[in-house]
mmCIF file of C-alpha atoms and ligand atoms in Angstrom:
data_model
loop_
_atom_site.group_PDB
_atom_site.id
_atom_site.type_symbol
_atom_site.label_atom_id
_atom_site.label_comp_id
_atom_site.label_asym_id
_atom_site.label_seq_id
_atom_site.Cartn_x
_atom_site.Cartn_y
_atom_site.Cartn_z
ATOM 1 C CA MET A 1 129.117 23.240 -112.633
ATOM 2 C CA LYS A 2 126.188 25.585 -112.264
ATOM 3 C CA GLU A 3 124.633 27.036 -115.408
ATOM 4 C CA SER A 4 125.821 30.595 -116.073
ATOM 5 C CA ILE A 5 124.371 33.521 -117.973
ATOM 6 C CA LEU A 6 126.938 32.771 -120.681
ATOM 7 C CA SER A 7 125.663 29.219 -121.081
ATOM 8 C CA GLU A 8 122.071 30.434 -121.095
ATOM 9 C CA GLN A 9 122.881 33.064 -123.723
ATOM 10 C CA ILE A 10 124.630 30.605 -126.020
ATOM 11 C CA TYR A 11 121.649 28.270 -125.764
ATOM 12 C CA THR A 12 119.129 31.083 -126.379
ATOM 13 C CA LEU A 13 121.040 32.579 -129.297
ATOM 14 C CA ARG A 14 121.411 29.189 -130.952
ATOM 15 C CA LYS A 15 117.712 28.378 -130.482
ATOM 16 C CA ARG A 16 116.727 31.765 -131.749
ATOM 17 C CA MET A 17 118.617 31.142 -134.969
ATOM 18 C CA GLY A 18 116.962 27.732 -135.206
ATOM 19 C CA LEU A 19 120.346 25.961 -135.338
ATOM 20 C CA THR A 20 121.449 22.604 -133.972
ATOM 21 C CA GLN A 21 124.534 22.221 -131.792
ATOM 22 C CA GLU A 22 126.122 20.372 -134.722
ATOM 23 C CA VAL A 23 125.695 23.333 -137.079
ATOM 24 C CA VAL A 24 127.127 25.792 -134.538
ATOM 25 C CA ALA A 25 130.046 23.432 -133.927
ATOM 26 C CA GLU A 26 130.757 23.139 -137.617
ATOM 27 C CA LYS A 27 130.736 26.916 -138.115
ATOM 28 C CA LEU A 28 132.985 27.502 -135.115
ATOM 29 C CA LYS A 29 135.229 24.561 -136.027
ATOM 30 C CA ILE A 30 134.776 22.802 -132.699
ATOM 31 C CA THR A 31 133.010 19.612 -131.635
ATOM 32 C CA PRO A 32 129.239 19.439 -130.954
ATOM 33 C CA GLN A 33 130.159 18.123 -127.480
ATOM 34 C CA SER A 34 131.905 21.439 -126.733
ATOM 35 C CA VAL A 35 128.757 23.374 -127.621
ATOM 36 C CA SER A 36 126.709 21.027 -125.465
ATOM 37 C CA ARG A 37 129.095 21.466 -122.510
ATOM 38 C CA TRP A 38 129.003 25.276 -122.855
ATOM 39 C CA GLU A 39 125.215 25.238 -122.893
ATOM 40 C CA ASN A 40 124.808 23.061 -119.851
ATOM 41 C CA GLY A 41 127.522 24.914 -117.967
ATOM 42 C CA GLN A 42 129.987 22.021 -117.750
ATOM 43 C CA SER A 43 132.672 24.141 -119.396
ATOM 44 C CA ARG A 44 133.205 27.642 -120.722
ATOM 45 C CA PRO A 45 134.554 28.683 -124.108
ATOM 46 C CA ASP A 46 138.181 29.642 -124.288
ATOM 47 C CA ILE A 47 138.620 33.406 -123.961
ATOM 48 C CA ASP A 48 140.126 33.498 -127.492
ATOM 49 C CA MET A 49 136.902 32.000 -128.840
ATOM 50 C CA LEU A 50 134.652 34.769 -127.486
ATOM 51 C CA PRO A 51 134.995 37.243 -130.417
ATOM 52 C CA LYS A 52 134.319 34.415 -132.850
ATOM 53 C CA ILE A 53 131.228 33.271 -130.930
ATOM 54 C CA ALA A 54 129.933 36.832 -130.548
ATOM 55 C CA ASP A 55 130.467 37.457 -134.247
ATOM 56 C CA PHE A 56 128.718 34.240 -135.201
ATOM 57 C CA PHE A 57 125.639 35.099 -133.120
ATOM 58 C CA ASP A 58 125.804 38.765 -134.187
ATOM 59 C CA VAL A 59 126.005 40.165 -130.648
ATOM 60 C CA SER A 60 128.717 42.011 -128.754
ATOM 61 C CA ILE A 61 130.986 40.116 -126.327
ATOM 62 C CA ASP A 62 129.171 42.030 -123.567
ATOM 63 C CA GLY A 63 125.982 40.691 -125.029
ATOM 64 C CA LEU A 64 127.223 37.135 -124.572
ATOM 65 C CA PHE A 65 127.470 37.822 -120.850
ATOM 66 C CA GLY A 66 124.361 40.008 -120.672
ATOM 67 C CA TYR A 67 121.255 39.210 -118.720
ATOM 68 C CA ARG A 68 119.072 36.859 -120.729
ATOM 69 C CA ALA A 69 118.161 38.123 -124.177
ATOM 70 C CA ASP A 70 118.419 41.828 -123.459
ATOM 71 C CA ASN A 71 121.310 42.155 -125.839
ATOM 72 C CA LEU A 72 119.751 40.313 -128.712
ATOM 73 C CA ARG A 73 119.272 42.456 -131.715
ATOM 74 C CA ILE A 74 115.901 42.515 -133.398
ATOM 75 C CA LEU A 75 117.602 42.848 -136.728
ATOM 76 C CA GLY A 76 116.244 45.420 -139.117
ATOM 77 C CA TYR A 77 113.035 46.236 -137.301
ATOM 78 C CA GLU A 78 114.623 47.919 -134.285
ATOM 79 C CA LYS A 79 115.990 50.776 -136.404
ATOM 80 C CA ASN A 80 112.566 51.278 -137.953
ATOM 81 C CA TYR A 81 111.018 51.570 -134.488
ATOM 82 C CA LYS A 82 113.545 54.302 -133.673
ATOM 83 C CA ASN A 83 112.670 56.339 -136.763
ATOM 84 C CA HIS A 84 108.910 56.249 -136.453
ATOM 85 C CA GLU A 85 106.532 57.223 -133.715
ATOM 86 C CA VAL A 86 104.211 54.433 -134.729
ATOM 87 C CA TYR A 87 105.641 51.783 -137.034
ATOM 88 C CA TRP A 88 103.128 48.951 -136.847
ATOM 89 C CA GLY A 89 100.110 51.218 -137.180
ATOM 90 C CA ASN A 90 97.139 51.581 -134.942
ATOM 91 C CA VAL A 91 94.379 49.789 -136.742
ATOM 92 C CA ILE A 92 92.407 47.360 -134.628
ATOM 93 C CA GLN A 93 92.044 44.093 -136.483
ATOM 94 C CA ARG A 94 88.855 42.106 -136.787
ATOM 95 C CA ILE A 95 90.236 39.366 -134.547
ATOM 96 C CA GLU A 96 90.444 41.723 -131.570
ATOM 97 C CA ARG A 97 86.767 42.556 -131.942
ATOM 98 C CA LYS A 98 85.995 38.837 -132.136
ATOM 99 C CA VAL A 99 87.524 38.371 -128.677
ATOM 100 C CA LEU A 100 84.871 40.717 -127.330
ATOM 101 C CA LYS A 101 82.262 38.466 -128.859
ATOM 102 C CA PHE A 102 83.686 35.148 -127.611
ATOM 103 C CA LEU A 103 84.753 36.269 -124.144
ATOM 104 C CA PRO A 104 83.175 39.615 -123.276
ATOM 105 C CA PRO A 105 84.475 41.336 -120.157
ATOM 106 C CA VAL A 106 81.333 40.781 -118.108
ATOM 107 C CA LYS A 107 83.631 40.143 -115.132
ATOM 108 C CA PRO A 108 87.297 41.112 -114.632
ATOM 109 C CA LEU A 109 89.210 39.088 -117.210
ATOM 110 C CA SER A 110 92.982 39.042 -117.585
ATOM 111 C CA ILE A 111 94.743 39.091 -120.911
ATOM 112 C CA LEU A 112 98.375 38.640 -121.889
ATOM 113 C CA ASN A 113 99.343 40.306 -125.162
ATOM 114 C CA VAL A 114 102.560 38.762 -126.490
ATOM 115 C CA GLY A 115 104.623 40.925 -128.890
ATOM 116 C CA CYS A 116 102.483 43.989 -128.173
ATOM 117 C CA GLY A 117 104.310 46.387 -130.530
ATOM 118 C CA GLU A 118 103.250 49.942 -129.826
ATOM 119 C CA GLY A 119 100.372 48.806 -127.710
ATOM 120 C CA GLN A 120 97.339 49.349 -129.890
ATOM 121 C CA THR A 121 95.844 45.924 -129.137
ATOM 122 C CA ALA A 122 96.633 46.149 -125.432
ATOM 123 C CA ILE A 123 95.025 49.601 -125.270
ATOM 124 C CA PHE A 124 91.961 48.389 -127.152
ATOM 125 C CA PHE A 125 91.448 45.597 -124.621
ATOM 126 C CA ALA A 126 92.130 47.858 -121.636
ATOM 127 C CA ARG A 127 89.604 50.402 -122.924
ATOM 128 C CA ASN A 128 87.093 47.584 -123.163
ATOM 129 C CA GLY A 129 87.546 46.674 -119.516
ATOM 130 C CA TYR A 130 90.050 43.792 -119.596
ATOM 131 C CA ILE A 131 93.010 43.671 -117.201
ATOM 132 C CA VAL A 132 95.939 43.774 -119.583
ATOM 133 C CA SER A 133 99.561 42.659 -119.365
ATOM 134 C CA ALA A 134 101.613 43.110 -122.515
ATOM 135 C CA CYS A 135 105.185 42.235 -123.407
ATOM 136 C CA ASP A 136 107.612 42.876 -126.209
ATOM 137 C CA THR A 137 111.361 42.566 -126.720
ATOM 138 C CA SER A 138 111.738 46.078 -128.047
ATOM 139 C CA GLU A 139 112.314 48.819 -125.484
ATOM 140 C CA LYS A 140 111.455 51.441 -128.082
ATOM 141 C CA ASN A 141 108.085 49.785 -128.711
ATOM 142 C CA LEU A 142 107.391 49.458 -125.000
ATOM 143 C CA GLU A 143 108.198 53.134 -124.408
ATOM 144 C CA GLN A 144 105.860 54.104 -127.223
ATOM 145 C CA ALA A 145 103.194 51.726 -125.931
ATOM 146 C CA GLU A 146 103.390 53.311 -122.464
ATOM 147 C CA LYS A 147 102.988 56.772 -123.997
ATOM 148 C CA ASN A 148 100.053 55.660 -126.120
ATOM 149 C CA ALA A 149 98.340 54.026 -123.137
ATOM 150 C CA GLU A 150 98.814 57.197 -121.128
ATOM 151 C CA LYS A 151 97.107 59.227 -123.863
ATOM 152 C CA PHE A 152 94.066 57.006 -123.424
ATOM 153 C CA GLY A 153 94.336 57.057 -119.634
ATOM 154 C CA GLN A 154 94.798 53.288 -119.528
ATOM 155 C CA LYS A 155 96.825 51.363 -116.963
ATOM 156 C CA ILE A 156 98.556 48.416 -118.614
ATOM 157 C CA ASN A 157 101.279 46.219 -117.229
ATOM 158 C CA PHE A 158 103.853 46.569 -120.032
ATOM 159 C CA PHE A 159 107.049 44.597 -119.561
ATOM 160 C CA LYS A 160 110.067 43.490 -121.533
ATOM 161 C CA ALA A 161 110.182 39.788 -122.338
ATOM 162 C CA ASP A 162 111.426 37.583 -125.100
ATOM 163 C CA ILE A 163 108.891 34.917 -125.945
ATOM 164 C CA MET A 164 111.777 32.506 -126.524
ATOM 165 C CA ASN A 165 112.831 32.431 -122.904
ATOM 166 C CA TYR A 166 109.912 33.935 -121.028
ATOM 167 C CA GLU A 167 108.180 31.589 -118.643
ATOM 168 C CA ILE A 168 104.607 32.712 -118.104
ATOM 169 C CA GLU A 169 104.115 32.266 -114.381
ATOM 170 C CA THR A 170 100.494 33.193 -113.790
ATOM 171 C CA ASN A 171 97.335 32.120 -115.557
ATOM 172 C CA PHE A 172 95.393 34.383 -117.874
ATOM 173 C CA ASP A 173 91.880 34.255 -119.245
ATOM 174 C CA ILE A 174 93.167 35.165 -122.677
ATOM 175 C CA ILE A 175 96.568 34.801 -124.286
ATOM 176 C CA PHE A 176 96.686 36.955 -127.384
ATOM 177 C CA ALA A 177 99.707 36.407 -129.627
ATOM 178 C CA CYS A 178 98.996 37.946 -132.986
ATOM 179 C CA GLY A 179 101.826 39.300 -135.093
ATOM 180 C CA ALA A 180 104.702 37.863 -133.085
ATOM 181 C CA MET A 181 104.643 34.084 -133.491
ATOM 182 C CA GLN A 182 106.838 34.284 -136.597
ATOM 183 C CA TYR A 183 109.760 34.941 -134.242
ATOM 184 C CA VAL A 184 109.447 31.433 -132.860
ATOM 185 C CA PRO A 185 111.468 28.891 -134.838
ATOM 186 C CA LEU A 186 109.834 25.555 -135.620
ATOM 187 C CA LYS A 187 111.648 23.598 -132.918
ATOM 188 C CA GLU A 188 110.392 25.860 -130.135
ATOM 189 C CA ARG A 189 106.795 26.131 -131.225
ATOM 190 C CA ALA A 190 105.321 23.045 -129.548
ATOM 191 C CA ARG A 191 106.858 24.130 -126.229
ATOM 192 C CA ILE A 192 105.586 27.704 -126.468
ATOM 193 C CA PHE A 193 102.067 26.739 -127.566
ATOM 194 C CA LYS A 194 101.952 24.215 -124.703
ATOM 195 C CA MET A 195 102.951 26.946 -122.271
ATOM 196 C CA PHE A 196 100.213 29.241 -123.616
ATOM 197 C CA GLN A 197 97.703 26.440 -123.143
ATOM 198 C CA GLU A 198 98.816 25.496 -119.639
ATOM 199 C CA GLN A 199 98.728 29.121 -118.537
ATOM 200 C CA THR A 200 95.190 29.709 -119.782
ATOM 201 C CA ASN A 201 92.265 29.461 -117.379
ATOM 202 C CA ALA A 202 89.501 26.974 -118.153
ATOM 203 C CA GLY A 203 86.965 28.607 -120.444
ATOM 204 C CA GLY A 204 89.659 31.051 -121.561
ATOM 205 C CA LEU A 205 90.924 31.775 -125.040
ATOM 206 C CA ASN A 206 94.107 31.554 -127.033
ATOM 207 C CA VAL A 207 94.139 33.970 -129.929
ATOM 208 C CA VAL A 208 97.011 33.346 -132.305
ATOM 209 C CA ASN A 209 97.999 34.069 -135.860
ATOM 210 C CA ALA A 210 100.989 33.215 -138.015
ATOM 211 C CA ILE A 211 102.244 34.126 -141.450
ATOM 212 C CA VAL A 212 102.116 31.093 -143.690
ATOM 213 C CA GLU A 213 104.373 30.075 -146.550
ATOM 214 C CA LYS A 214 102.654 29.825 -149.936
ATOM 215 C CA SER A 215 104.477 29.149 -153.182
ATOM 216 C CA PHE A 216 102.425 31.857 -154.903
ATOM 217 C CA VAL A 217 103.005 34.633 -152.350
ATOM 218 C CA ASP A 218 106.321 36.488 -152.670
ATOM 219 C CA PRO A 219 108.441 36.940 -149.540
ATOM 220 C CA ALA A 220 107.832 40.278 -147.800
ATOM 221 C CA PRO A 221 110.556 42.886 -148.530
ATOM 222 C CA ASN A 222 110.858 43.670 -144.798
ATOM 223 C CA TRP A 223 110.930 40.049 -143.649
ATOM 224 C CA ASP A 224 113.208 39.899 -140.643
ATOM 225 C CA GLU A 225 115.970 37.335 -140.575
ATOM 226 C CA ASN A 226 114.826 36.273 -137.113
ATOM 227 C CA ALA A 227 111.372 35.464 -138.446
ATOM 228 C CA PHE A 228 110.140 32.141 -139.752
ATOM 229 C CA LEU A 229 107.116 31.234 -141.838
ATOM 230 C CA TYR A 230 104.632 28.572 -140.737
ATOM 231 C CA GLU A 231 103.229 25.680 -142.703
ATOM 232 C CA THR A 232 99.630 25.884 -143.868
ATOM 233 C CA ALA A 233 97.284 25.030 -140.962
ATOM 234 C CA GLU A 234 100.235 24.426 -138.639
ATOM 235 C CA ILE A 235 98.916 26.610 -135.798
ATOM 236 C CA PHE A 236 95.695 24.593 -135.617
ATOM 237 C CA LYS A 237 97.660 21.395 -135.048
ATOM 238 C CA TYR A 238 99.035 22.613 -131.727
ATOM 239 C CA TYR A 239 95.504 22.616 -130.275
ATOM 240 C CA GLY A 240 94.180 19.198 -129.245
ATOM 241 C CA ALA A 241 91.076 17.583 -127.815
ATOM 242 C CA ASP A 242 90.652 19.968 -124.874
ATOM 243 C CA TRP A 243 90.348 22.962 -127.139
ATOM 244 C CA LYS A 244 87.324 24.111 -129.068
ATOM 245 C CA PHE A 245 87.940 26.242 -132.115
ATOM 246 C CA GLU A 246 85.744 29.297 -132.079
ATOM 247 C CA LEU A 247 87.458 30.563 -135.217
ATOM 248 C CA MET A 248 89.904 29.006 -137.698
ATOM 249 C CA GLU A 249 90.685 30.819 -140.886
ATOM 250 C CA GLU A 250 93.195 31.586 -143.587
ATOM 251 C CA ASN A 251 93.303 35.044 -145.141
ATOM 252 C CA TYR A 252 95.366 36.967 -147.638
ATOM 253 C CA PHE A 253 95.985 40.614 -147.023
ATOM 254 C CA ASP A 254 98.034 43.534 -148.289
ATOM 255 C CA CYS A 255 100.518 44.740 -145.743
ATOM 256 C CA GLU A 256 101.332 48.409 -145.504
ATOM 257 C CA VAL A 257 103.961 49.502 -143.037
ATOM 258 C CA LYS A 258 105.849 52.765 -143.298
ATOM 259 C CA ASN A 259 108.384 53.071 -146.143
ATOM 260 C CA ILE A 260 108.023 49.409 -147.179
ATOM 261 C CA PRO A 261 106.650 48.577 -150.625
ATOM 262 C CA ARG A 262 103.142 47.176 -150.432
ATOM 263 C CA HIS A 263 103.210 43.386 -150.280
ATOM 264 C CA SER A 264 100.955 40.450 -149.468
ATOM 265 C CA HIS A 265 100.866 37.915 -146.679
ATOM 266 C CA CYS A 266 98.952 34.729 -146.137
ATOM 267 C CA MET A 267 97.906 34.406 -142.527
ATOM 268 C CA ASP A 268 96.316 31.598 -140.554
ATOM 269 C CA GLN A 269 94.532 32.573 -137.382
ATOM 270 C CA LEU A 270 92.586 30.948 -134.616
ATOM 271 C CA ILE A 271 90.574 31.597 -131.530
ATOM 272 C CA ALA A 272 90.507 28.441 -129.393
ATOM 273 C CA ARG A 273 88.740 27.946 -126.074
ATOM 274 C CA LYS A 274 90.038 25.730 -123.265
ATOM 275 C CA ILE A 275 87.194 23.437 -122.289
ATOM 276 C CA LEU A 276 86.727 22.256 -118.703
ATOM 277 C CA LYS A 277 85.426 18.673 -118.609
HETATM 278 C C1 LIG B 301 104.768 42.491 -136.476
HETATM 279 S S1 LIG B 301 104.945 43.312 -134.950
HETATM 280 C C2 LIG B 301 103.298 43.190 -134.337
HETATM 281 C C3 LIG B 301 102.996 44.144 -133.256
HETATM 282 C C4 LIG B 301 101.561 44.065 -132.725
HETATM 283 N N1 LIG B 301 101.265 42.762 -132.161
HETATM 284 C C5 LIG B 301 100.604 44.394 -133.832
HETATM 285 O O1 LIG B 301 99.873 43.500 -134.274
HETATM 286 O O2 LIG B 301 100.592 45.534 -134.259
HETATM 287 C C6 LIG B 301 105.828 42.105 -134.004
HETATM 288 C C7 LIG B 301 106.159 42.520 -132.606
HETATM 289 O O3 LIG B 301 106.743 41.412 -131.943
HETATM 290 C C8 LIG B 301 107.888 41.862 -131.218
HETATM 291 N N2 LIG B 301 108.812 40.729 -131.053
HETATM 292 C C9 LIG B 301 109.738 40.297 -131.907
HETATM 293 N N3 LIG B 301 110.384 39.234 -131.415
HETATM 294 C C10 LIG B 301 109.833 38.997 -130.204
HETATM 295 C C11 LIG B 301 110.089 38.042 -129.187
HETATM 296 N N4 LIG B 301 111.039 37.127 -129.355
HETATM 297 N N5 LIG B 301 109.357 38.088 -128.055
HETATM 298 C C12 LIG B 301 108.397 39.040 -127.894
HETATM 299 N N6 LIG B 301 108.112 39.976 -128.825
HETATM 300 C C13 LIG B 301 108.820 39.960 -129.959
HETATM 301 C C14 LIG B 301 108.446 42.984 -132.063
HETATM 302 O O4 LIG B 301 109.274 43.859 -131.310
HETATM 303 C C15 LIG B 301 107.171 43.646 -132.555
HETATM 304 O O5 LIG B 301 106.722 44.626 -131.663
#
């Protein structure tokens, strides 16, 4: 049987929650083989099971049949985006300026900004002469990002995509994924980092950061249940012999987003360059 949107959705939702087929089977009181057959399209769940499956994955039944991840809820954050014009702020971080140093736009250079939020990073790069594509799962954020880009007279290719099931089809000079990699559960990370690397032009950069678990840093009060911490130095380990680290660092910083008590994060970040032998 051909794979269906339903099978794709069940697979994506399970992966997104970082669960094995066995765990889903146990919760739904079915066999792991049934989950496997649903996911590879060999069979479909019984109609009576649909409310239970939808409830388990916290989506509507429509959502189970929806196109890709469009019906996934970004729990918690989405409502904040709706209530604020700019939720994530518009401060350009030091790492963005470093990109200008390590790969200045002396010729047309393309950049993909993954998890672009309200577009401040994308706009910064566009204003500095890069050709920018930027994606996010949140429609509200993308709408705001479009508006913000317009204010600065910048043309940016904003599009909706979920990093978990987005296949990057063209190559970029820079893949910039800062602030969004916590939405990738451990099991999916190697695959997504590999995709970033394969889709980067020789001489190009990957710019990535991740929030790291530390026993002495309290969990953030607004930590999303779809977000996962990284191990110390984990992001560096995804980059092998063909990559030169231009920057590797671990920082602690106070996080201030609207209406959330001030809290701290530990963050690892890197700028790595793909070397052509
Ligand atoms: C912490 S914010 C960072 C926004 C921006 N990069 C910044 O630094 O200001 C995380 C962003 O990632 C987006 N996001 C969450 N899950 C995602 C996913 N699976 N794929 C792509 N973007 C995602 C959120 O909607 C949000 O805009």
